[in-house]
Amino acid sequence: MATVWQPPLPPIYRELSDPELRIRIESAKQALGRRVVVLGHHYQQDDIVDFADFTGDSFELSRRAADQKDAEFVVFCGVHFMAESADILTDESVKVLLPDLGAGCSMADMANLEQTEEAWAQLQATCPDQLIVPITYMNSSAAIKAFVGEYGGAVCTSSNCRNVLEWALAGGANAHGSSPVGSVKRVKILFFPDQHLGRNTAFAMGFPLDKMVVWDPREDLGGNTPEQIQNADFVLWKGHCSVHALFRPEHIDDVRRKHPDMKVIVHPECKWEVVQKADMAGSTAYIVEQVRKAAPGAQWAIGTEVHLVNRLKNQHPDQHIVVLSDCQCLCTTMFRIDLPHLCWVLENLVDGTVLNQIKVDAHTRKWSLVALERMLSIKGTGNPIGKKQPVGTTVD
Ligand code: 13P
Ligand code: SF4
């Protein structure tokens, strides 16, 4: 994440009660009318989701941001990389605000541009006869998105990762006049920054684990031999989500013992061992949809951020829903967006002051837009990606 610093809130916003904050947010939103659109990720607190004009997973919120033609301001209730992407996808005239600048993502911070350029140079030197297509998960900085855009790749989210990888394996955008796919010996994917999403998706597509290597940016050749790299179809960046890492296979064993009829559904940021033991895996939107479609009496253990699990529990009292682990997995950075911060940015907008604007520089914007537009053009929202499915299988 770019170096950012969240100044302390004016004390008044900490002194107001929640009902007072709610009234003030409502009236600021009314005063701003169509000039402002509030976007809320599924992991936000209920208090925030209540004020969101649109709620969704990363893919859906990017689409919503790109659709904003009339608004002057997008207030993004999510984390920094999401607000950056919204800034890239909206017209220059739209200002994107993140209510708390401290709302970053530890996974996105696990890959920086310098490490990426170094890895790219080493991979090109090690595999001169292969076409390497860089793909980055949405959970990455704008600089990494720009890098993949410039080098023929795309962004993916957890809801279209498989489709983006299929596109990449067919050569991606094959930028810079590289040899056409038919004439290169092999296509290799360099996947940032979540090794688990990359591994889970590639495995579901039919690639064995021994065709994937992990790239540790602190080591020469990522900690691999040249042969290991040449033989791999996927080079997976050594990054992970510290929230989803808390779910372990033993949690699923425990659920199976105690609740044999319970279905286990997890986010693909969970480790491969967890996804393999689960019944289903998919993006936050996919999880929401499976629960929405289920019959009364359905039982779920859900492996994702606790605010989403608790919301689903409250929305579906006729189902039995629990969070997969007792650790109450909380994304502390998402949690930084709260009523006081939302009230503070909205009231300042009413007074004509734009706070906490997220602005991506022109060069980064140009190429990251290319990478994001490629992502938006590749459909696939909601595909389950945990279990092995032959490449090309259509999943709904
Ligand atoms: P989704 O794309 O499923 O919304 O996930 C985003 C995220 O950060 C999950 O940790
Ligand atoms: Fe980042 Fe994990 Fe939080 Fe998602 S849940 S925003 S990947 S730290």
mmCIF file of C-alpha atoms in Angstrom, residues 45 150 177 198 214 245 269 330 340 371:
data_model
loop_
_atom_site.group_PDB
_atom_site.id
_atom_site.type_symbol
_atom_site.label_atom_id
_atom_site.label_comp_id
_atom_site.label_asym_id
_atom_site.label_seq_id
_atom_site.Cartn_x
_atom_site.Cartn_y
_atom_site.Cartn_z
ATOM 1 C CA GLN A 45 -19.874 -4.175 9.452
ATOM 2 C CA GLU A 150 1.809 -3.682 -19.533
ATOM 3 C CA GLY A 177 4.821 -8.482 -30.032
ATOM 4 C CA GLY A 198 -3.673 -19.479 -7.581
ATOM 5 C CA VAL A 214 6.104 -20.923 -5.023
ATOM 6 C CA ALA A 245 -4.942 -18.600 6.950
ATOM 7 C CA GLU A 269 -8.044 -17.662 -0.122
ATOM 8 C CA LEU A 330 -11.837 -10.838 11.570
ATOM 9 C CA PRO A 340 -17.520 7.802 12.859
ATOM 10 C CA ALA A 371 -5.517 -4.918 -16.806
#
